[in-house]
PDB file of C-alpha atoms in Angstrom:
ATOM      1  CA  UNK A   1     -55.074 -41.239   0.067  1.00 68.00           C
ATOM      2  CA  UNK A   2     -51.975 -40.948  -1.999  1.00 83.00           C
ATOM      3  CA  UNK A   3     -50.125 -44.268  -3.617  1.00 91.00           C
ATOM      4  CA  UNK A   4     -46.453 -44.241  -3.434  1.00 95.00           C
ATOM      5  CA  UNK A   5     -44.259 -46.621  -5.358  1.00 97.00           C
ATOM      6  CA  UNK A   6     -44.272 -50.127  -3.753  1.00 98.00           C
ATOM      7  CA  UNK A   7     -42.015 -52.084  -6.219  1.00 98.00           C
ATOM      8  CA  UNK A   8     -39.463 -51.402  -8.560  1.00 98.00           C
ATOM      9  CA  UNK A   9     -38.110 -53.414 -11.753  1.00 98.00           C
ATOM     10  CA  UNK A  10     -34.771 -52.343 -11.247  1.00 98.00           C
ATOM     11  CA  UNK A  11     -33.012 -54.112 -13.887  1.00 94.00           C
ATOM     12  CA  UNK A  12     -31.102 -55.651 -16.160  1.00 97.00           C
ATOM     13  CA  UNK A  13     -31.115 -53.802 -19.576  1.00 97.00           C
ATOM     14  CA  UNK A  14     -32.425 -56.040 -22.139  1.00 96.00           C
ATOM     15  CA  UNK A  15     -33.116 -58.665 -20.046  1.00 97.00           C
ATOM     16  CA  UNK A  16     -37.129 -58.527 -20.911  1.00 96.00           C
ATOM     17  CA  UNK A  17     -37.699 -55.760 -18.252  1.00 97.00           C
ATOM     18  CA  UNK A  18     -40.170 -53.609 -20.951  1.00 95.00           C
ATOM     19  CA  UNK A  19     -42.003 -56.598 -21.720  1.00 96.00           C
ATOM     20  CA  UNK A  20     -42.597 -57.566 -17.716  1.00 97.00           C
ATOM     21  CA  UNK A  21     -43.725 -54.091 -17.180  1.00 97.00           C
ATOM     22  CA  UNK A  22     -46.192 -53.744 -20.072  1.00 96.00           C
ATOM     23  CA  UNK A  23     -47.856 -56.925 -18.925  1.00 98.00           C
ATOM     24  CA  UNK A  24     -48.235 -55.698 -15.338  1.00 98.00           C
ATOM     25  CA  UNK A  25     -48.954 -52.094 -16.887  1.00 97.00           C
ATOM     26  CA  UNK A  26     -52.542 -54.018 -18.546  1.00 97.00           C
ATOM     27  CA  UNK A  27     -53.402 -55.427 -15.224  1.00 98.00           C
ATOM     28  CA  UNK A  28     -56.138 -53.428 -13.503  1.00 98.00           C
ATOM     29  CA  UNK A  29     -54.461 -54.047  -9.790  1.00 98.00           C
ATOM     30  CA  UNK A  30     -51.066 -52.560 -11.306  1.00 98.00           C
ATOM     31  CA  UNK A  31     -50.315 -48.882 -11.528  1.00 98.00           C
ATOM     32  CA  UNK A  32     -46.338 -48.672 -13.717  1.00 97.00           C
ATOM     33  CA  UNK A  33     -45.461 -45.257 -14.341  1.00 95.00           C
ATOM     34  CA  UNK A  34     -45.260 -43.253 -17.350  1.00 89.00           C
ATOM     35  CA  UNK A  35     -42.490 -43.138 -18.668  1.00 88.00           C
ATOM     36  CA  UNK A  36     -41.165 -46.237 -17.375  1.00 93.00           C
ATOM     37  CA  UNK A  37     -38.019 -45.550 -16.850  1.00 93.00           C
ATOM     38  CA  UNK A  38     -37.930 -42.080 -14.482  1.00 92.00           C
ATOM     39  CA  UNK A  39     -34.466 -42.728 -13.638  1.00 93.00           C
ATOM     40  CA  UNK A  40     -34.717 -40.737 -10.458  1.00 94.00           C
ATOM     41  CA  UNK A  41     -33.007 -43.196  -8.006  1.00 96.00           C
ATOM     42  CA  UNK A  42     -29.567 -43.701  -9.536  1.00 95.00           C
ATOM     43  CA  UNK A  43     -28.591 -40.200  -8.817  1.00 92.00           C
ATOM     44  CA  UNK A  44     -24.497 -41.448  -9.370  1.00 95.00           C
ATOM     45  CA  UNK A  45     -24.833 -41.542 -12.873  1.00 92.00           C
ATOM     46  CA  UNK A  46     -23.849 -38.788 -13.897  1.00 85.00           C
ATOM     47  CA  UNK A  47     -25.565 -37.191 -17.048  1.00 81.00           C
ATOM     48  CA  UNK A  48     -23.487 -36.286 -20.404  1.00 78.00           C
ATOM     49  CA  UNK A  49     -23.803 -32.160 -20.407  1.00 65.00           C
ATOM     50  CA  UNK A  50     -23.405 -32.144 -24.146  1.00 63.00           C
ATOM     51  CA  UNK A  51     -26.275 -34.575 -24.630  1.00 59.00           C
ATOM     52  CA  UNK A  52     -29.659 -32.918 -25.555  1.00 51.00           C
ATOM     53  CA  UNK A  53     -31.869 -35.481 -24.660  1.00 55.00           C
ATOM     54  CA  UNK A  54     -36.070 -35.429 -24.198  1.00 50.00           C
ATOM     55  CA  UNK A  55     -35.812 -36.972 -20.818  1.00 54.00           C
ATOM     56  CA  UNK A  56     -36.848 -34.368 -17.933  1.00 51.00           C
ATOM     57  CA  UNK A  57     -35.605 -35.684 -14.694  1.00 58.00           C
ATOM     58  CA  UNK A  58     -36.901 -33.827 -12.005  1.00 68.00           C
ATOM     59  CA  UNK A  59     -34.271 -33.669  -8.578  1.00 76.00           C
ATOM     60  CA  UNK A  60     -36.860 -33.447  -6.087  1.00 88.00           C
ATOM     61  CA  UNK A  61     -39.577 -36.111  -4.725  1.00 93.00           C
ATOM     62  CA  UNK A  62     -42.631 -34.650  -4.930  1.00 90.00           C
ATOM     63  CA  UNK A  63     -41.778 -34.119  -8.641  1.00 89.00           C
ATOM     64  CA  UNK A  64     -40.805 -37.716  -8.702  1.00 93.00           C
ATOM     65  CA  UNK A  65     -44.128 -38.501  -6.659  1.00 94.00           C
ATOM     66  CA  UNK A  66     -46.388 -36.581  -9.716  1.00 92.00           C
ATOM     67  CA  UNK A  67     -45.725 -39.716 -11.987  1.00 92.00           C
ATOM     68  CA  UNK A  68     -47.943 -41.918  -9.308  1.00 95.00           C
ATOM     69  CA  UNK A  69     -50.272 -39.403  -8.878  1.00 93.00           C
ATOM     70  CA  UNK A  70     -53.058 -41.059 -11.102  1.00 94.00           C
ATOM     71  CA  UNK A  71     -52.724 -44.456  -9.051  1.00 96.00           C
ATOM     72  CA  UNK A  72     -55.933 -45.358  -7.022  1.00 96.00           C
ATOM     73  CA  UNK A  73     -56.936 -47.164  -4.135  1.00 94.00           C
ATOM     74  CA  UNK A  74     -57.844 -50.108  -6.384  1.00 96.00           C
ATOM     75  CA  UNK A  75     -54.157 -50.255  -7.563  1.00 97.00           C
ATOM     76  CA  UNK A  76     -52.735 -52.945  -4.967  1.00 97.00           C
ATOM     77  CA  UNK A  77     -49.206 -52.787  -6.910  1.00 98.00           C
ATOM     78  CA  UNK A  78     -47.779 -49.296  -7.829  1.00 98.00           C
ATOM     79  CA  UNK A  79     -44.179 -49.117  -9.774  1.00 98.00           C
ATOM     80  CA  UNK A  80     -41.402 -48.532 -11.890  1.00 97.00           C
ATOM     81  CA  UNK A  81     -39.041 -50.155 -14.478  1.00 97.00           C
ATOM     82  CA  UNK A  82     -35.521 -47.964 -14.318  1.00 97.00           C
ATOM     83  CA  UNK A  83     -33.443 -50.492 -15.725  1.00 97.00           C
ATOM     84  CA  UNK A  84     -30.280 -48.980 -14.441  1.00 97.00           C
ATOM     85  CA  UNK A  85     -31.164 -48.987 -10.585  1.00 98.00           C
ATOM     86  CA  UNK A  86     -29.528 -52.357 -10.220  1.00 98.00           C
ATOM     87  CA  UNK A  87     -26.393 -51.034 -12.014  1.00 98.00           C
ATOM     88  CA  UNK A  88     -26.360 -48.076  -9.697  1.00 98.00           C
ATOM     89  CA  UNK A  89     -25.115 -47.935  -6.037  1.00 97.00           C
ATOM     90  CA  UNK A  90     -27.125 -45.490  -5.165  1.00 97.00           C
ATOM     91  CA  UNK A  91     -30.250 -46.402  -6.500  1.00 98.00           C
ATOM     92  CA  UNK A  92     -31.521 -49.272  -4.107  1.00 98.00           C
ATOM     93  CA  UNK A  93     -30.442 -47.405  -0.733  1.00 98.00           C
ATOM     94  CA  UNK A  94     -32.263 -44.368  -1.719  1.00 97.00           C
ATOM     95  CA  UNK A  95     -35.499 -46.223  -2.608  1.00 98.00           C
ATOM     96  CA  UNK A  96     -35.435 -48.129   0.771  1.00 98.00           C
ATOM     97  CA  UNK A  97     -34.774 -44.630   2.533  1.00 97.00           C
ATOM     98  CA  UNK A  98     -38.211 -43.490   0.829  1.00 97.00           C
ATOM     99  CA  UNK A  99     -40.047 -46.465   0.964  1.00 97.00           C
ATOM    100  CA  UNK A 100     -38.065 -49.041   3.327  1.00 97.00           C
ATOM    101  CA  UNK A 101     -40.899 -52.265   2.269  1.00 97.00           C
ATOM    102  CA  UNK A 102     -40.180 -51.813  -1.218  1.00 98.00           C
ATOM    103  CA  UNK A 103     -40.062 -54.703  -3.300  1.00 98.00           C
ATOM    104  CA  UNK A 104     -37.745 -55.538  -6.603  1.00 98.00           C
ATOM    105  CA  UNK A 105     -37.535 -57.301  -9.594  1.00 98.00           C
ATOM    106  CA  UNK A 106     -34.902 -58.209 -11.117  1.00 98.00           C
ATOM    107  CA  UNK A 107     -34.443 -59.811 -14.841  1.00 98.00           C
ATOM    108  CA  UNK A 108     -31.237 -61.737 -15.658  1.00 98.00           C
ATOM    109  CA  UNK A 109     -29.802 -62.949 -18.797  1.00 98.00           C
ATOM    110  CA  UNK A 110     -26.656 -64.768 -20.229  1.00 98.00           C
ATOM    111  CA  UNK A 111     -24.479 -62.178 -20.672  1.00 98.00           C
ATOM    112  CA  UNK A 112     -22.839 -62.446 -24.189  1.00 97.00           C
ATOM    113  CA  UNK A 113     -26.840 -62.342 -25.578  1.00 97.00           C
ATOM    114  CA  UNK A 114     -26.878 -58.955 -23.105  1.00 98.00           C
ATOM    115  CA  UNK A 115     -24.289 -57.378 -24.224  1.00 98.00           C
ATOM    116  CA  UNK A 116     -25.489 -58.519 -27.668  1.00 97.00           C
ATOM    117  CA  UNK A 117     -28.787 -56.337 -27.225  1.00 96.00           C
ATOM    118  CA  UNK A 118     -27.754 -53.961 -24.893  1.00 97.00           C
ATOM    119  CA  UNK A 119     -24.822 -52.755 -27.604  1.00 97.00           C
ATOM    120  CA  UNK A 120     -27.345 -53.213 -30.221  1.00 95.00           C
ATOM    121  CA  UNK A 121     -30.137 -51.244 -28.199  1.00 93.00           C
ATOM    122  CA  UNK A 122     -27.386 -48.346 -28.061  1.00 95.00           C
ATOM    123  CA  UNK A 123     -26.320 -48.030 -31.651  1.00 94.00           C
ATOM    124  CA  UNK A 124     -30.168 -47.674 -32.486  1.00 90.00           C
ATOM    125  CA  UNK A 125     -30.652 -45.088 -29.906  1.00 88.00           C
ATOM    126  CA  UNK A 126     -27.677 -43.379 -31.022  1.00 89.00           C
ATOM    127  CA  UNK A 127     -26.024 -43.565 -27.767  1.00 93.00           C
ATOM    128  CA  UNK A 128     -23.377 -45.410 -29.321  1.00 96.00           C
ATOM    129  CA  UNK A 129     -21.522 -44.494 -32.424  1.00 95.00           C
ATOM    130  CA  UNK A 130     -19.372 -47.262 -32.994  1.00 97.00           C
ATOM    131  CA  UNK A 131     -21.510 -49.789 -34.553  1.00 95.00           C
ATOM    132  CA  UNK A 132     -18.553 -52.497 -34.155  1.00 96.00           C
ATOM    133  CA  UNK A 133     -18.831 -54.801 -31.357  1.00 97.00           C
ATOM    134  CA  UNK A 134     -15.953 -55.544 -31.194  1.00 97.00           C
ATOM    135  CA  UNK A 135     -14.179 -51.846 -31.095  1.00 98.00           C
ATOM    136  CA  UNK A 136     -16.736 -50.850 -28.995  1.00 98.00           C
ATOM    137  CA  UNK A 137     -15.742 -53.979 -26.230  1.00 98.00           C
ATOM    138  CA  UNK A 138     -11.948 -52.626 -26.689  1.00 97.00           C
ATOM    139  CA  UNK A 139     -12.709 -48.967 -26.039  1.00 98.00           C
ATOM    140  CA  UNK A 140     -14.125 -49.408 -22.493  1.00 98.00           C
ATOM    141  CA  UNK A 141     -11.189 -48.478 -20.793  1.00 97.00           C
ATOM    142  CA  UNK A 142     -11.017 -45.472 -22.765  1.00 97.00           C
ATOM    143  CA  UNK A 143     -14.376 -44.268 -22.094  1.00 97.00           C
ATOM    144  CA  UNK A 144     -13.759 -44.686 -18.634  1.00 95.00           C
ATOM    145  CA  UNK A 145     -11.534 -41.908 -18.788  1.00 95.00           C
ATOM    146  CA  UNK A 146     -13.682 -39.876 -20.603  1.00 93.00           C
ATOM    147  CA  UNK A 147     -12.844 -40.798 -23.728  1.00 95.00           C
ATOM    148  CA  UNK A 148     -14.507 -41.477 -27.212  1.00 95.00           C
ATOM    149  CA  UNK A 149     -17.757 -40.567 -25.474  1.00 95.00           C
ATOM    150  CA  UNK A 150     -20.575 -40.061 -28.155  1.00 93.00           C
ATOM    151  CA  UNK A 151     -21.957 -36.475 -28.077  1.00 88.00           C
ATOM    152  CA  UNK A 152     -25.403 -38.079 -27.671  1.00 87.00           C
ATOM    153  CA  UNK A 153     -24.565 -40.564 -24.829  1.00 91.00           C
ATOM    154  CA  UNK A 154     -26.690 -39.218 -22.412  1.00 90.00           C
ATOM    155  CA  UNK A 155     -25.077 -41.282 -19.540  1.00 93.00           C
ATOM    156  CA  UNK A 156     -21.338 -42.320 -20.171  1.00 95.00           C
ATOM    157  CA  UNK A 157     -21.649 -44.682 -17.747  1.00 96.00           C
ATOM    158  CA  UNK A 158     -23.968 -46.926 -20.282  1.00 97.00           C
ATOM    159  CA  UNK A 159     -20.750 -48.258 -22.439  1.00 98.00           C
ATOM    160  CA  UNK A 160     -19.181 -49.567 -19.765  1.00 98.00           C
ATOM    161  CA  UNK A 161     -20.021 -52.756 -21.092  1.00 98.00           C
ATOM    162  CA  UNK A 162     -18.477 -55.669 -18.878  1.00 98.00           C
ATOM    163  CA  UNK A 163     -19.708 -53.734 -15.745  1.00 98.00           C
ATOM    164  CA  UNK A 164     -23.362 -53.643 -17.225  1.00 98.00           C
ATOM    165  CA  UNK A 165     -23.302 -57.136 -17.722  1.00 98.00           C
ATOM    166  CA  UNK A 166     -22.003 -58.145 -14.364  1.00 98.00           C
ATOM    167  CA  UNK A 167     -25.313 -59.572 -12.980  1.00 98.00           C
ATOM    168  CA  UNK A 168     -23.769 -61.391 -10.732  1.00 98.00           C
ATOM    169  CA  UNK A 169     -21.969 -58.871  -8.665  1.00 98.00           C
ATOM    170  CA  UNK A 170     -24.987 -56.560  -8.890  1.00 98.00           C
ATOM    171  CA  UNK A 171     -27.224 -58.980  -7.545  1.00 98.00           C
ATOM    172  CA  UNK A 172     -24.858 -59.741  -4.863  1.00 98.00           C
ATOM    173  CA  UNK A 173     -25.267 -56.484  -3.952  1.00 98.00           C
ATOM    174  CA  UNK A 174     -28.522 -56.302  -3.629  1.00 98.00           C
ATOM    175  CA  UNK A 175     -28.961 -59.039  -1.720  1.00 98.00           C
ATOM    176  CA  UNK A 176     -26.678 -57.756   1.252  1.00 97.00           C
ATOM    177  CA  UNK A 177     -28.943 -54.473   1.176  1.00 97.00           C
ATOM    178  CA  UNK A 178     -32.309 -56.268   0.549  1.00 98.00           C
ATOM    179  CA  UNK A 179     -33.787 -59.449   2.159  1.00 97.00           C
ATOM    180  CA  UNK A 180     -34.124 -62.152  -0.160  1.00 96.00           C
ATOM    181  CA  UNK A 181     -38.315 -62.616   0.185  1.00 97.00           C
ATOM    182  CA  UNK A 182     -38.167 -59.051  -1.072  1.00 98.00           C
ATOM    183  CA  UNK A 183     -35.916 -59.827  -4.068  1.00 98.00           C
ATOM    184  CA  UNK A 184     -38.034 -61.830  -7.071  1.00 98.00           C
ATOM    185  CA  UNK A 185     -35.300 -62.801  -9.620  1.00 98.00           C
ATOM    186  CA  UNK A 186     -36.463 -63.836 -13.115  1.00 98.00           C
ATOM    187  CA  UNK A 187     -34.328 -65.642 -15.535  1.00 98.00           C
ATOM    188  CA  UNK A 188     -34.407 -64.339 -19.016  1.00 97.00           C
ATOM    189  CA  UNK A 189     -34.552 -68.130 -20.461  1.00 97.00           C
ATOM    190  CA  UNK A 190     -37.481 -69.103 -18.537  1.00 98.00           C
ATOM    191  CA  UNK A 191     -39.851 -65.520 -19.296  1.00 97.00           C
ATOM    192  CA  UNK A 192     -39.028 -66.539 -22.985  1.00 96.00           C
ATOM    193  CA  UNK A 193     -39.991 -70.189 -22.572  1.00 96.00           C
ATOM    194  CA  UNK A 194     -43.041 -69.164 -20.323  1.00 97.00           C
ATOM    195  CA  UNK A 195     -44.008 -66.066 -19.671  1.00 97.00           C
ATOM    196  CA  UNK A 196     -47.315 -66.655 -18.362  1.00 97.00           C
ATOM    197  CA  UNK A 197     -46.252 -68.892 -15.807  1.00 98.00           C
ATOM    198  CA  UNK A 198     -43.475 -66.342 -14.887  1.00 98.00           C
ATOM    199  CA  UNK A 199     -46.138 -63.457 -14.858  1.00 98.00           C
ATOM    200  CA  UNK A 200     -48.453 -65.616 -12.304  1.00 98.00           C
ATOM    201  CA  UNK A 201     -45.190 -66.164 -10.236  1.00 98.00           C
ATOM    202  CA  UNK A 202     -44.714 -62.210 -10.574  1.00 98.00           C
ATOM    203  CA  UNK A 203     -48.353 -61.532  -9.310  1.00 98.00           C
ATOM    204  CA  UNK A 204     -47.637 -63.950  -6.306  1.00 98.00           C
ATOM    205  CA  UNK A 205     -44.996 -62.012  -5.080  1.00 98.00           C
ATOM    206  CA  UNK A 206     -46.898 -58.035  -5.491  1.00 98.00           C
ATOM    207  CA  UNK A 207     -49.544 -60.034  -3.888  1.00 98.00           C
ATOM    208  CA  UNK A 208     -51.540 -59.180  -6.540  1.00 98.00           C
ATOM    209  CA  UNK A 209     -54.605 -61.310  -7.777  1.00 98.00           C
ATOM    210  CA  UNK A 210     -54.261 -62.877 -11.286  1.00 98.00           C
ATOM    211  CA  UNK A 211     -56.462 -61.238 -13.933  1.00 97.00           C
ATOM    212  CA  UNK A 212     -56.552 -64.381 -16.072  1.00 96.00           C
ATOM    213  CA  UNK A 213     -53.907 -62.901 -18.874  1.00 96.00           C
ATOM    214  CA  UNK A 214     -52.850 -65.713 -21.368  1.00 96.00           C
ATOM    215  CA  UNK A 215     -51.593 -63.959 -24.264  1.00 95.00           C
ATOM    216  CA  UNK A 216     -48.604 -62.775 -24.359  1.00 95.00           C
ATOM    217  CA  UNK A 217     -47.254 -60.726 -27.415  1.00 92.00           C
ATOM    218  CA  UNK A 218     -44.035 -59.907 -28.352  1.00 85.00           C
ATOM    219  CA  UNK A 219     -42.716 -56.561 -26.907  1.00 80.00           C
ATOM    220  CA  UNK A 220     -39.268 -54.382 -27.773  1.00 64.00           C
ATOM    221  CA  UNK A 221     -38.219 -56.135 -30.910  1.00 62.00           C
ATOM    222  CA  UNK A 222     -35.022 -55.237 -32.492  1.00 58.00           C
ATOM    223  CA  UNK A 223     -35.938 -52.442 -35.253  1.00 55.00           C
ATOM    224  CA  UNK A 224     -34.216 -50.041 -36.863  1.00 64.00           C
ATOM    225  CA  UNK A 225     -35.580 -47.009 -38.064  1.00 61.00           C
ATOM    226  CA  UNK A 226     -36.963 -46.092 -41.423  1.00 59.00           C
ATOM    227  CA  UNK A 227     -35.452 -42.599 -41.716  1.00 54.00           C
ATOM    228  CA  UNK A 228     -32.743 -42.490 -39.424  1.00 63.00           C
ATOM    229  CA  UNK A 229     -31.701 -38.402 -39.736  1.00 51.00           C
ATOM    230  CA  UNK A 230     -35.180 -37.678 -38.451  1.00 60.00           C
ATOM    231  CA  UNK A 231     -34.854 -40.471 -35.729  1.00 57.00           C
ATOM    232  CA  UNK A 232     -31.831 -38.832 -34.537  1.00 56.00           C
ATOM    233  CA  UNK A 233     -33.214 -35.424 -34.231  1.00 58.00           C
ATOM    234  CA  UNK A 234     -36.193 -36.854 -32.525  1.00 60.00           C
ATOM    235  CA  UNK A 235     -34.168 -38.545 -29.695  1.00 61.00           C
ATOM    236  CA  UNK A 236     -31.003 -36.042 -30.038  1.00 62.00           C
ATOM    237  CA  UNK A 237     -33.350 -32.774 -31.081  1.00 62.00           C
ATOM    238  CA  UNK A 238     -31.537 -29.417 -31.402  1.00 62.00           C
ATOM    239  CA  UNK A 239     -31.709 -27.288 -28.803  1.00 60.00           C
ATOM    240  CA  UNK A 240     -34.546 -24.648 -29.808  1.00 65.00           C
ATOM    241  CA  UNK A 241     -36.536 -27.797 -30.574  1.00 62.00           C
ATOM    242  CA  UNK A 242     -35.968 -29.391 -26.844  1.00 59.00           C
ATOM    243  CA  UNK A 243     -36.761 -26.118 -24.997  1.00 60.00           C
ATOM    244  CA  UNK A 244     -40.017 -25.835 -26.706  1.00 65.00           C
ATOM    245  CA  UNK A 245     -40.774 -29.260 -26.123  1.00 60.00           C
ATOM    246  CA  UNK A 246     -40.115 -28.830 -22.355  1.00 58.00           C
ATOM    247  CA  UNK A 247     -41.866 -25.533 -22.375  1.00 64.00           C
ATOM    248  CA  UNK A 248     -44.604 -27.943 -23.464  1.00 62.00           C
ATOM    249  CA  UNK A 249     -43.850 -30.357 -20.385  1.00 57.00           C
ATOM    250  CA  UNK A 250     -44.912 -27.566 -18.046  1.00 57.00           C
ATOM    251  CA  UNK A 251     -48.449 -27.382 -19.685  1.00 59.00           C
ATOM    252  CA  UNK A 252     -49.205 -30.264 -20.697  1.00 58.00           C
ATOM    253  CA  UNK A 253     -49.411 -33.636 -18.838  1.00 57.00           C
ATOM    254  CA  UNK A 254     -46.247 -34.925 -18.912  1.00 51.00           C
ATOM    255  CA  UNK A 255     -47.324 -38.598 -19.947  1.00 54.00           C
ATOM    256  CA  UNK A 256     -48.944 -36.988 -23.014  1.00 57.00           C
ATOM    257  CA  UNK A 257     -45.997 -35.598 -24.522  1.00 55.00           C
ATOM    258  CA  UNK A 258     -43.977 -38.864 -23.693  1.00 57.00           C
ATOM    259  CA  UNK A 259     -46.951 -40.485 -26.128  1.00 62.00           C
ATOM    260  CA  UNK A 260     -46.409 -38.085 -29.005  1.00 61.00           C
ATOM    261  CA  UNK A 261     -42.759 -38.006 -29.300  1.00 58.00           C
ATOM    262  CA  UNK A 262     -43.137 -42.009 -28.785  1.00 61.00           C
ATOM    263  CA  UNK A 263     -45.856 -42.572 -31.379  1.00 67.00           C
ATOM    264  CA  UNK A 264     -44.099 -40.537 -34.013  1.00 65.00           C
ATOM    265  CA  UNK A 265     -40.815 -42.244 -33.449  1.00 56.00           C
ATOM    266  CA  UNK A 266     -42.739 -45.836 -33.188  1.00 64.00           C
ATOM    267  CA  UNK A 267     -44.502 -45.073 -36.806  1.00 65.00           C
ATOM    268  CA  UNK A 268     -40.487 -44.908 -38.267  1.00 62.00           C
ATOM    269  CA  UNK A 269     -39.817 -48.519 -36.784  1.00 65.00           C
ATOM    270  CA  UNK A 270     -39.197 -51.484 -39.105  1.00 64.00           C
ATOM    271  CA  UNK A 271     -38.442 -54.718 -37.907  1.00 62.00           C
ATOM    272  CA  UNK A 272     -34.508 -55.673 -38.574  1.00 62.00           C
ATOM    273  CA  UNK A 273     -32.218 -58.823 -36.897  1.00 63.00           C
ATOM    274  CA  UNK A 274     -28.870 -58.816 -34.924  1.00 69.00           C
ATOM    275  CA  UNK A 275     -26.243 -60.179 -37.137  1.00 78.00           C
ATOM    276  CA  UNK A 276     -24.961 -62.379 -34.998  1.00 86.00           C
ATOM    277  CA  UNK A 277     -21.902 -61.882 -32.823  1.00 93.00           C
ATOM    278  CA  UNK A 278     -18.301 -63.334 -34.290  1.00 93.00           C
ATOM    279  CA  UNK A 279     -17.254 -66.388 -32.543  1.00 94.00           C
ATOM    280  CA  UNK A 280     -14.219 -64.903 -31.050  1.00 95.00           C
ATOM    281  CA  UNK A 281     -15.992 -61.776 -29.569  1.00 96.00           C
ATOM    282  CA  UNK A 282     -18.339 -64.728 -27.812  1.00 95.00           C
ATOM    283  CA  UNK A 283     -15.420 -66.660 -26.189  1.00 96.00           C
ATOM    284  CA  UNK A 284     -13.695 -63.443 -25.211  1.00 96.00           C
ATOM    285  CA  UNK A 285     -17.012 -62.063 -23.470  1.00 97.00           C
ATOM    286  CA  UNK A 286     -17.797 -65.329 -22.036  1.00 97.00           C
ATOM    287  CA  UNK A 287     -14.267 -66.021 -20.659  1.00 96.00           C
ATOM    288  CA  UNK A 288     -14.296 -62.655 -18.751  1.00 97.00           C
ATOM    289  CA  UNK A 289     -17.712 -63.007 -17.290  1.00 97.00           C
ATOM    290  CA  UNK A 290     -17.396 -67.028 -16.036  1.00 97.00           C
ATOM    291  CA  UNK A 291     -16.616 -66.358 -12.507  1.00 97.00           C
ATOM    292  CA  UNK A 292     -19.446 -63.833 -12.668  1.00 98.00           C
ATOM    293  CA  UNK A 293     -22.049 -65.902 -13.755  1.00 98.00           C
ATOM    294  CA  UNK A 294     -21.018 -68.436 -11.572  1.00 97.00           C
ATOM    295  CA  UNK A 295     -21.407 -66.041  -8.458  1.00 98.00           C
ATOM    296  CA  UNK A 296     -24.912 -65.210 -10.261  1.00 98.00           C
ATOM    297  CA  UNK A 297     -25.683 -68.985 -10.136  1.00 98.00           C
ATOM    298  CA  UNK A 298     -24.847 -69.749  -6.605  1.00 98.00           C
ATOM    299  CA  UNK A 299     -27.076 -66.658  -5.718  1.00 98.00           C
ATOM    300  CA  UNK A 300     -30.036 -68.294  -7.280  1.00 98.00           C
ATOM    301  CA  UNK A 301     -29.180 -72.177  -6.578  1.00 97.00           C
ATOM    302  CA  UNK A 302     -28.748 -72.937 -10.296  1.00 97.00           C
ATOM    303  CA  UNK A 303     -26.365 -73.737 -12.612  1.00 96.00           C
ATOM    304  CA  UNK A 304     -25.965 -71.308 -15.256  1.00 97.00           C
ATOM    305  CA  UNK A 305     -22.175 -72.710 -16.884  1.00 94.00           C
ATOM    306  CA  UNK A 306     -23.869 -73.228 -20.332  1.00 94.00           C
ATOM    307  CA  UNK A 307     -24.011 -69.403 -20.400  1.00 96.00           C
ATOM    308  CA  UNK A 308     -20.209 -69.224 -20.428  1.00 92.00           C
ATOM    309  CA  UNK A 309     -18.668 -72.051 -22.695  1.00 83.00           C
ATOM    310  CA  UNK A 310     -18.149 -69.976 -25.632  1.00 56.00           C
ATOM    311  CA  UNK A 311     -19.866 -69.735 -29.151  1.00 46.00           C
ATOM    312  CA  UNK A 312     -20.889 -73.552 -28.791  1.00 46.00           C
ATOM    313  CA  UNK A 313     -23.878 -72.811 -26.325  1.00 42.00           C
ATOM    314  CA  UNK A 314     -25.186 -69.166 -26.549  1.00 41.00           C
ATOM    315  CA  UNK A 315     -28.698 -68.341 -25.990  1.00 40.00           C
ATOM    316  CA  UNK A 316     -31.586 -70.054 -24.866  1.00 40.00           C
ATOM    317  CA  UNK A 317     -33.061 -72.246 -28.193  1.00 34.00           C
ATOM    318  CA  UNK A 318     -36.602 -71.018 -27.477  1.00 36.00           C
ATOM    319  CA  UNK A 319     -37.946 -68.132 -29.232  1.00 33.00           C
ATOM    320  CA  UNK A 320     -38.176 -65.061 -27.283  1.00 38.00           C
ATOM    321  CA  UNK A 321     -41.580 -63.671 -27.653  1.00 40.00           C
ATOM    322  CA  UNK A 322     -40.916 -59.989 -26.102  1.00 39.00           C
ATOM    323  CA  UNK A 323     -37.858 -58.760 -26.802  1.00 41.00           C
ATOM    324  CA  UNK A 324     -34.585 -58.917 -29.662  1.00 39.00           C
ATOM    325  CA  UNK A 325     -35.948 -61.902 -31.407  1.00 36.00           C
ATOM    326  CA  UNK A 326     -32.853 -63.356 -33.807  1.00 34.00           C
ATOM    327  CA  UNK A 327     -33.951 -64.134 -37.565  1.00 30.00           C
ATOM    328  CA  UNK A 328     -33.645 -67.870 -37.593  1.00 27.00           C
TER     329      UNK A 328
END
């Protein structure tokens, strides 16, 4: 009997989703797609036709289901982790049409820190060519009109930082569509402080027995590339190379092709922290996001006001074990 995905880690980006999905991937009763983010359901996020990227997305369900063809009867939970699905207005309704009983996992974070990590990530991936975070934030209106879009940015909506980090608005939309018992929300601060407890609660939510896991190593730490020019070519290759790779994908199992590129990029990574955001920008984002954080706190029945008090209170002092760890 073929397995179809029954749970979706739908966001948000830079909130610990990679760590959670990697922990789940190693559970013998859980299956996670490879790639983690097939981006099939968020059809309203338009691709930039100028961007040549490795990721080949399918436009039909049969192609999407091939990502799960090796799932077996032993896998009680089958899922994927496209983090733009929460931001997308189309993704969740499409998923529910596909599987009305689908469960959703959402991870949320202090919006100031989320912007900082998201902008840094886009710069590393060559989706963002404005390395100054203040300037990148100020360009959102122009970019909404299609101006100043980097050629290598595959989805221009990624550069709409304020919308991306408005998690209260996105979660409210989700809960208007999906019953609360089929939604699990994980707060980044809690996951950073005690990943074991949040992992166990996630397994309970998925109705999967605990595998006894006690080790939760760091995943997806901030990094730079030793050879940026080569990394850029691998991430945004010349058209002939891209076409050759896509030809290989039709003759090799897709996970094998993805792993080959991933291993090459991983070998070039070197650790790097992020410089602290200027206090003026931190305070600006905190002010602009305050109402959205209040909305998120009300949805979670939790006081999150400390997230938007400006530069005096930024990120949880707990050292995150999995993503974008700040230098001490």
